[in-house]
Amino acid sequence: VVNWLMSIKPTPELALESHRKDGRGFYHNTTGRLICPVEYDWSNVQANILGFDADYTVTTDSWPRFLYKSERYDPNNPVKGLFRNDLLVQAFKHIFTSLSSANSVDDIDQEEGTSTEPLLKRQKGLSEKHTQAHVAALLGMKSVDPRAIAYTAVQLHFALSSCNAWCLIDEDFNYVKFYKNILLFFEDTCTIQEKDEISDLLYWWNRFASQFYLQATTNTCFVSSVFGRSNTSVYHPQPVEKMSVASTLRKRRERLAARGKLPMV
């Protein structure tokens, strides 16, 4: 992840180090912006977040910016671009396919609806050789499913954070609940149109992840949440219903209702 971030143009002013994490997370402008809740303007809240300001807590009630295409969040249409971020796809390919495939992200950021040649058809160079079966093959994966996307998002968030050792709860951010919220987004579909929207998203994923076949699977399985809070003694409950996770699901319902598509019981 550090190599990807350091290869972007312009290069981050403060270099990131691959062998240490204490300079990542909200201590670095690039990683901080990526994991910043979409409701906040990163350029104005870094000091508040680092100072544990109770009005600027970072919880799983907000989607982090790295989940959105081009990191752009539209509060009036919070579903737009969600889970279509190129860094997220890179992380997925790094985990489940190969290091070289993770570097092939051309065309990912094109506007939706435009045609582009699948990455699978890109001609391999002489230096690109198959060495061993990738993780997806070893697991028998035939397609990209919501669980794989959720797992990738968790791993990417942890990689971007300043936390040096894996833990279920990093300050106020609960990784188990984060995973659950992502599954809920994919699986809480009540109408045919909602299911079609998720199928389109999974089609997009399968198309750009390459080496996979189209197969949208959304089996339900929720893990138990673990709650907790540390490093601050004063807690101000946030209006969770107004934040991006709840807003994403609510806007989906409102849009369908406006089109006369009432949820099926």
Coordinates of N, CA and C in Angstrom, one line a residue, residues 9-163:
K9 N 1.1 10.8 -8.3 CA 1.6 12.1 -8.7 C 0.5 13.2 -8.3
P10 N 0.9 14.2 -7.6 CA 2.3 14.4 -7.0 C 2.6 13.5 -5.8
T11 N 3.8 13.2 -5.7 CA 4.2 12.4 -4.6 C 4.0 13.1 -3.2
P12 N 3.5 12.3 -2.2 CA 3.2 12.9 -0.9 C 4.5 13.6 -0.4
E13 N 4.3 14.8 0.1 CA 5.4 15.6 0.6 C 6.2 14.9 1.7
L14 N 5.5 14.2 2.6 CA 6.1 13.5 3.7 C 6.1 12.0 3.3
A15 N 7.3 11.4 3.2 CA 7.4 10.1 2.7 C 6.8 9.1 3.7
L16 N 6.2 8.1 3.2 CA 5.6 7.0 4.0 C 6.7 5.8 4.0
E17 N 6.8 5.2 5.2 CA 7.8 4.1 5.3 C 7.0 2.8 5.4
S18 N 7.5 1.8 4.6 CA 6.8 0.5 4.5 C 7.1 -0.3 5.7
H19 N 8.1 -0.1 6.5 CA 8.5 -0.9 7.6 C 8.0 -0.4 9.0
R20 N 7.3 0.7 8.9 CA 6.7 1.3 10.2 C 5.4 2.0 9.9
K21 N 4.5 1.9 10.9 CA 3.2 2.5 10.7 C 2.9 3.7 11.6
D22 N 3.8 4.1 12.5 CA 3.5 5.2 13.4 C 3.3 6.5 12.7
G23 N 3.8 6.6 11.4 CA 3.6 7.8 10.7 C 2.5 7.8 9.7
R24 N 1.6 6.8 9.8 CA 0.5 6.7 8.9 C -0.8 7.2 9.7
G25 N -1.9 6.7 9.2 CA -3.2 7.1 9.8 C -3.4 8.6 9.7
F26 N -3.9 9.1 10.8 CA -4.3 10.6 10.8 C -3.0 11.4 11.1
Y27 N -1.9 10.8 11.2 CA -0.6 11.5 11.4 C 0.0 11.9 10.0
H28 N -0.6 11.4 8.9 CA -0.1 11.7 7.6 C -1.2 12.2 6.7
N29 N -0.9 13.2 5.9 CA -2.0 13.8 5.1 C -2.7 12.9 4.2
T30 N -1.9 12.0 3.5 CA -2.4 11.1 2.5 C -3.3 10.0 3.1
T31 N -2.7 9.3 4.1 CA -3.4 8.2 4.7 C -4.6 8.7 5.6
G32 N -4.4 9.9 6.2 CA -5.4 10.5 7.0 C -6.6 10.8 6.1
R33 N -6.4 11.4 4.9 CA -7.5 11.8 4.0 C -8.3 10.5 3.6
L34 N -7.6 9.4 3.4 CA -8.2 8.2 2.9 C -9.1 7.6 3.9
I35 N -8.7 7.6 5.2 CA -9.5 6.9 6.2 C -10.4 7.9 6.9
C36 N -10.4 9.2 6.5 CA -11.2 10.2 7.1 C -12.7 9.9 6.8
P37 N -13.6 10.0 7.8 CA -15.0 9.9 7.5 C -15.5 10.9 6.4
V38 N -16.3 10.4 5.5 CA -16.7 11.3 4.4 C -17.5 12.5 4.8
E39 N -18.1 12.5 6.0 CA -18.8 13.7 6.5 C -17.8 14.9 6.8
Y40 N -16.6 14.6 7.1 CA -15.6 15.6 7.5 C -14.8 16.1 6.4
D41 N -14.4 17.3 6.4 CA -13.4 17.9 5.5 C -12.0 17.7 6.1
W42 N -11.3 16.8 5.5 CA -10.0 16.4 6.1 C -9.1 17.6 6.3
S43 N -9.1 18.6 5.4 CA -8.2 19.7 5.5 C -8.5 20.6 6.8
N44 N -9.6 20.3 7.4 CA -10.0 21.2 8.6 C -10.1 20.4 9.9
V45 N -10.0 19.1 9.8 CA -10.3 18.3 11.0 C -9.2 17.5 11.6
Q46 N -8.0 17.5 11.0 CA -6.9 16.7 11.4 C -6.6 16.9 12.9
A47 N -6.5 18.1 13.3 CA -6.2 18.5 14.7 C -7.3 18.0 15.6
N48 N -8.5 18.1 15.2 CA -9.6 17.7 16.0 C -9.6 16.2 16.2
I49 N -9.3 15.4 15.2 CA -9.3 14.0 15.3 C -8.2 13.5 16.2
L50 N -7.0 14.1 15.9 CA -5.8 13.7 16.7 C -5.9 14.1 18.2
G51 N -6.7 15.1 18.4 CA -6.9 15.6 19.8 C -8.1 14.9 20.5
F52 N -8.7 13.9 19.8 CA -9.8 13.2 20.4 C -11.0 14.1 20.7
D53 N -11.2 15.1 19.9 CA -12.4 16.0 20.0 C -13.6 15.1 19.9
A54 N -14.5 15.2 20.9 CA -15.7 14.3 21.0 C -16.6 14.6 19.8
D55 N -16.5 15.8 19.2 CA -17.4 16.1 18.1 C -16.8 15.6 16.8
Y56 N -15.7 15.0 16.8 CA -15.0 14.5 15.6 C -14.5 13.1 15.8
T57 N -15.3 12.3 16.3 CA -14.9 10.9 16.5 C -14.9 10.1 15.2
V58 N -14.1 9.1 15.1 CA -14.0 8.3 13.9 C -14.6 6.9 14.2
T59 N -15.8 6.7 13.7 CA -16.4 5.4 14.0 C -16.9 4.7 12.8
T60 N -17.4 3.5 12.9 CA -18.0 2.8 11.7 C -19.3 3.3 11.3
D61 N -19.8 4.3 11.9 CA -21.1 4.9 11.5 C -20.9 5.8 10.2
S62 N -19.7 6.0 9.9 CA -19.3 6.7 8.7 C -18.5 5.9 7.7
W63 N -18.7 6.0 6.4 CA -17.8 5.4 5.5 C -16.5 6.1 5.4
P64 N -15.4 5.5 5.3 CA -14.1 6.2 5.1 C -14.0 6.6 3.6
R65 N -13.3 7.6 3.4 CA -13.2 8.2 2.0 C -12.6 7.2 1.0
F66 N -11.8 6.3 1.4 CA -11.2 5.4 0.4 C -12.1 4.4 -0.2
L67 N -13.4 4.3 0.3 CA -14.3 3.4 -0.3 C -15.0 4.0 -1.6
Y68 N -14.9 5.3 -1.8 CA -15.6 6.0 -2.9 C -14.7 6.2 -4.1
K69 N -15.3 6.1 -5.2 CA -14.6 6.4 -6.5 C -14.1 7.8 -6.5
S70 N -12.8 7.9 -6.7 CA -12.1 9.2 -6.7 C -12.2 9.9 -5.4
E71 N -12.6 9.2 -4.3 CA -12.8 9.7 -3.0 C -13.8 10.8 -2.9
R72 N -14.8 10.7 -3.8 CA -15.8 11.8 -3.9 C -17.2 11.2 -3.3
Y73 N -17.6 11.9 -2.3 CA -18.9 11.6 -1.6 C -19.9 12.6 -1.9
D74 N -21.1 12.2 -2.3 CA -22.2 13.1 -2.6 C -23.3 12.8 -1.5
P75 N -23.5 13.7 -0.5 CA -24.4 13.5 0.6 C -25.9 13.4 0.1
N76 N -26.1 13.9 -1.1 CA -27.5 13.7 -1.7 C -27.7 12.4 -2.4
N77 N -26.6 11.7 -2.7 CA -26.6 10.4 -3.3 C -25.4 9.6 -2.8
P78 N -25.5 9.2 -1.5 CA -24.4 8.6 -0.9 C -24.0 7.2 -1.4
V79 N -24.8 6.6 -2.3 CA -24.5 5.3 -2.9 C -23.6 5.5 -4.1
K80 N -23.6 6.7 -4.7 CA -22.8 6.9 -5.9 C -21.3 6.8 -5.7
G81 N -20.8 5.9 -6.4 CA -19.3 5.6 -6.4 C -18.9 4.8 -5.2
L82 N -19.8 4.4 -4.3 CA -19.4 3.6 -3.2 C -18.9 2.2 -3.6
F83 N -17.8 1.8 -3.0 CA -17.1 0.5 -3.3 C -16.5 0.4 -4.7
R84 N -16.3 1.6 -5.3 CA -15.7 1.6 -6.7 C -14.3 2.3 -6.7
N85 N -13.7 2.3 -5.6 CA -12.4 3.0 -5.5 C -11.3 2.2 -6.1
D86 N -10.4 2.8 -6.8 CA -9.3 2.0 -7.5 C -8.3 1.5 -6.5
L87 N -8.0 2.2 -5.4 CA -7.1 1.7 -4.4 C -7.7 0.4 -3.7
L88 N -9.0 0.4 -3.5 CA -9.7 -0.8 -2.9 C -9.5 -2.0 -3.9
V89 N -9.7 -1.8 -5.2 CA -9.5 -2.8 -6.1 C -8.0 -3.3 -6.1
Q90 N -7.1 -2.4 -6.1 CA -5.7 -2.8 -6.0 C -5.4 -3.7 -4.8
A91 N -6.0 -3.3 -3.7 CA -5.8 -4.1 -2.4 C -6.4 -5.5 -2.6
F92 N -7.6 -5.6 -3.2 CA -8.2 -6.9 -3.4 C -7.3 -7.7 -4.3
K93 N -6.8 -7.2 -5.4 CA -6.0 -8.0 -6.3 C -4.7 -8.4 -5.6
H94 N -4.2 -7.5 -4.8 CA -2.9 -7.9 -4.1 C -3.2 -9.0 -3.1
I95 N -4.3 -9.1 -2.5 CA -4.6 -10.1 -1.5 C -5.0 -11.4 -2.2
F96 N -5.8 -11.4 -3.2 CA -6.4 -12.6 -3.8 C -5.8 -13.0 -5.1
T97 N -5.1 -12.2 -5.8 CA -4.6 -12.7 -7.1 C -3.0 -12.6 -7.1
S98 N -2.4 -11.5 -7.4 CA -1.0 -11.4 -7.4 C -0.5 -10.0 -7.3
L99 N 0.8 -9.9 -7.0 CA 1.4 -8.5 -6.8 C 1.3 -7.8 -8.1
S100 N 1.6 -8.5 -9.2 CA 1.7 -7.8 -10.5 C 0.3 -7.4 -11.0
S101 N -0.8 -8.2 -10.7 CA -2.1 -7.8 -11.1 C -2.6 -6.6 -10.3
A102 N -2.1 -6.4 -9.1 CA -2.5 -5.2 -8.3 C -2.0 -3.9 -8.9
N103 N -1.0 -4.0 -9.7 CA -0.4 -2.8 -10.4 C -1.2 -2.5 -11.6
S104 N -2.1 -3.3 -12.1 CA -2.8 -3.1 -13.3 C -4.2 -2.6 -12.9
V105 N -4.3 -1.3 -12.9 CA -5.6 -0.7 -12.5 C -6.0 0.4 -13.6
D106 N -5.5 0.2 -14.8 CA -5.9 1.1 -15.9 C -7.4 1.0 -16.1
D107 N -8.1 2.1 -16.4 CA -9.5 2.1 -16.8 C -10.4 2.0 -15.7
I108 N -10.0 1.7 -14.5 CA -10.9 1.5 -13.3 C -11.7 2.8 -13.1
D109 N -11.1 3.9 -13.3 CA -11.7 5.2 -12.9 C -12.5 5.9 -14.0
Q110 N -12.8 5.1 -15.1 CA -13.6 5.7 -16.2 C -15.0 5.8 -15.7
E111 N -15.7 6.7 -16.4 CA -17.1 6.9 -16.0 C -17.9 5.7 -16.3
E112 N -18.9 5.4 -15.4 CA -19.7 4.2 -15.5 C -20.5 4.3 -16.8
G113 N -20.6 3.1 -17.4 CA -21.4 3.0 -18.6 C -20.5 3.1 -19.9
T114 N -19.3 3.4 -19.8 CA -18.4 3.4 -20.9 C -17.8 2.1 -21.1
S115 N -17.5 1.7 -22.3 CA -16.9 0.4 -22.6 C -15.4 0.5 -22.5
T116 N -14.8 -0.5 -22.0 CA -13.4 -0.6 -22.0 C -12.9 -2.0 -22.1
E117 N -11.8 -2.3 -22.6 CA -11.3 -3.7 -22.7 C -11.0 -4.3 -21.4
P118 N -11.5 -5.5 -21.1 CA -11.3 -6.0 -19.8 C -9.8 -6.2 -19.5
L119 N -9.3 -6.0 -18.3 CA -7.9 -6.1 -18.0 C -7.4 -7.5 -18.3
L120 N -8.2 -8.5 -18.3 CA -7.8 -9.8 -18.5 C -7.1 -10.0 -19.9
K121 N -7.5 -9.1 -20.8 CA -7.0 -9.2 -22.2 C -5.7 -8.5 -22.4
R122 N -5.2 -7.8 -21.4 CA -3.9 -7.1 -21.5 C -2.8 -8.1 -21.8
Q123 N -2.0 -7.8 -22.8 CA -0.9 -8.7 -23.1 C 0.2 -8.7 -22.0
K124 N 0.6 -9.8 -21.6 CA 1.6 -9.8 -20.6 C 3.0 -9.6 -21.2
G125 N 3.8 -8.9 -20.4 CA 5.2 -8.7 -20.8 C 6.1 -9.9 -20.6
L126 N 7.3 -9.8 -21.1 CA 8.2 -11.0 -20.9 C 8.6 -11.2 -19.5
S127 N 8.5 -10.1 -18.7 CA 9.0 -10.2 -17.3 C 7.9 -10.7 -16.4
E128 N 6.6 -10.8 -16.9 CA 5.5 -11.3 -16.1 C 5.3 -12.8 -16.3
K129 N 5.6 -13.6 -15.4 CA 5.5 -15.0 -15.5 C 4.7 -15.5 -14.3
H130 N 3.9 -16.6 -14.6 CA 3.1 -17.2 -13.6 C 4.1 -18.1 -12.7
T131 N 4.0 -17.9 -11.4 CA 4.9 -18.6 -10.6 C 4.1 -19.7 -9.8
Q132 N 3.1 -19.3 -9.1 CA 2.3 -20.3 -8.3 C 0.9 -19.8 -8.2
A133 N 0.0 -20.7 -7.8 CA -1.4 -20.4 -7.7 C -1.6 -19.3 -6.8
H134 N -2.5 -18.4 -7.2 CA -2.8 -17.3 -6.3 C -3.8 -17.7 -5.2
V135 N -4.1 -16.8 -4.2 CA -4.9 -17.2 -3.1 C -6.3 -17.5 -3.6
A136 N -6.9 -16.8 -4.5 CA -8.2 -17.0 -5.0 C -8.3 -18.4 -5.6
A137 N -7.3 -18.9 -6.3 CA -7.3 -20.2 -6.8 C -7.3 -21.3 -5.7
L138 N -6.4 -21.0 -4.7 CA -6.3 -22.0 -3.6 C -7.6 -22.1 -2.8
L139 N -8.3 -20.9 -2.8 CA -9.6 -20.9 -2.0 C -10.8 -21.4 -2.9
G140 N -10.5 -21.6 -4.2 CA -11.6 -22.1 -5.1 C -12.6 -21.0 -5.4
M141 N -12.1 -19.7 -5.3 CA -13.0 -18.6 -5.6 C -13.2 -18.5 -7.1
K142 N -14.5 -18.3 -7.5 CA -14.9 -18.2 -8.9 C -15.4 -16.8 -9.2
S143 N -15.6 -16.0 -8.2 CA -16.0 -14.6 -8.4 C -15.7 -13.8 -7.2
V144 N -15.9 -12.5 -7.4 CA -15.8 -11.5 -6.3 C -17.1 -11.4 -5.6
D145 N -17.1 -11.7 -4.3 CA -18.4 -11.6 -3.5 C -18.2 -10.6 -2.4
P146 N -19.4 -10.2 -1.8 CA -19.3 -9.2 -0.8 C -18.4 -9.4 0.4
R147 N -18.2 -10.7 0.8 CA -17.3 -11.0 1.9 C -15.9 -10.7 1.5
A148 N -15.5 -11.0 0.3 CA -14.1 -10.7 -0.1 C -13.9 -9.2 -0.2
I149 N -14.9 -8.4 -0.6 CA -14.8 -6.9 -0.6 C -14.7 -6.4 0.8
A150 N -15.5 -6.9 1.7 CA -15.5 -6.4 3.1 C -14.2 -6.8 3.7
Y151 N -13.7 -8.0 3.5 CA -12.4 -8.4 4.0 C -11.3 -7.4 3.5
T152 N -11.3 -7.1 2.2 CA -10.3 -6.3 1.6 C -10.4 -4.9 2.3
A153 N -11.6 -4.4 2.4 CA -11.7 -3.0 3.0 C -11.2 -3.0 4.4
V154 N -11.4 -4.0 5.2 CA -10.9 -4.1 6.6 C -9.3 -4.1 6.5
Q155 N -8.8 -4.9 5.7 CA -7.3 -5.0 5.6 C -6.7 -3.7 5.1
L156 N -7.3 -3.0 4.1 CA -6.8 -1.8 3.6 C -6.9 -0.7 4.7
H157 N -8.0 -0.6 5.4 CA -8.1 0.4 6.5 C -7.0 0.2 7.5
F158 N -6.8 -1.1 7.9 CA -5.7 -1.3 8.9 C -4.4 -0.9 8.3
A159 N -4.1 -1.2 7.1 CA -2.8 -0.9 6.4 C -2.6 0.6 6.4
L160 N -3.7 1.4 6.2 CA -3.6 2.8 6.2 C -3.5 3.5 7.6
S161 N -3.9 2.7 8.6 CA -4.0 3.3 9.9 C -2.6 3.3 10.6
S162 N -2.5 3.9 11.7 CA -1.2 4.0 12.4 C -1.1 2.9 13.5
C163 N -2.1 2.0 13.5 CA -2.1 0.9 14.5 C -1.0 -0.1 14.1

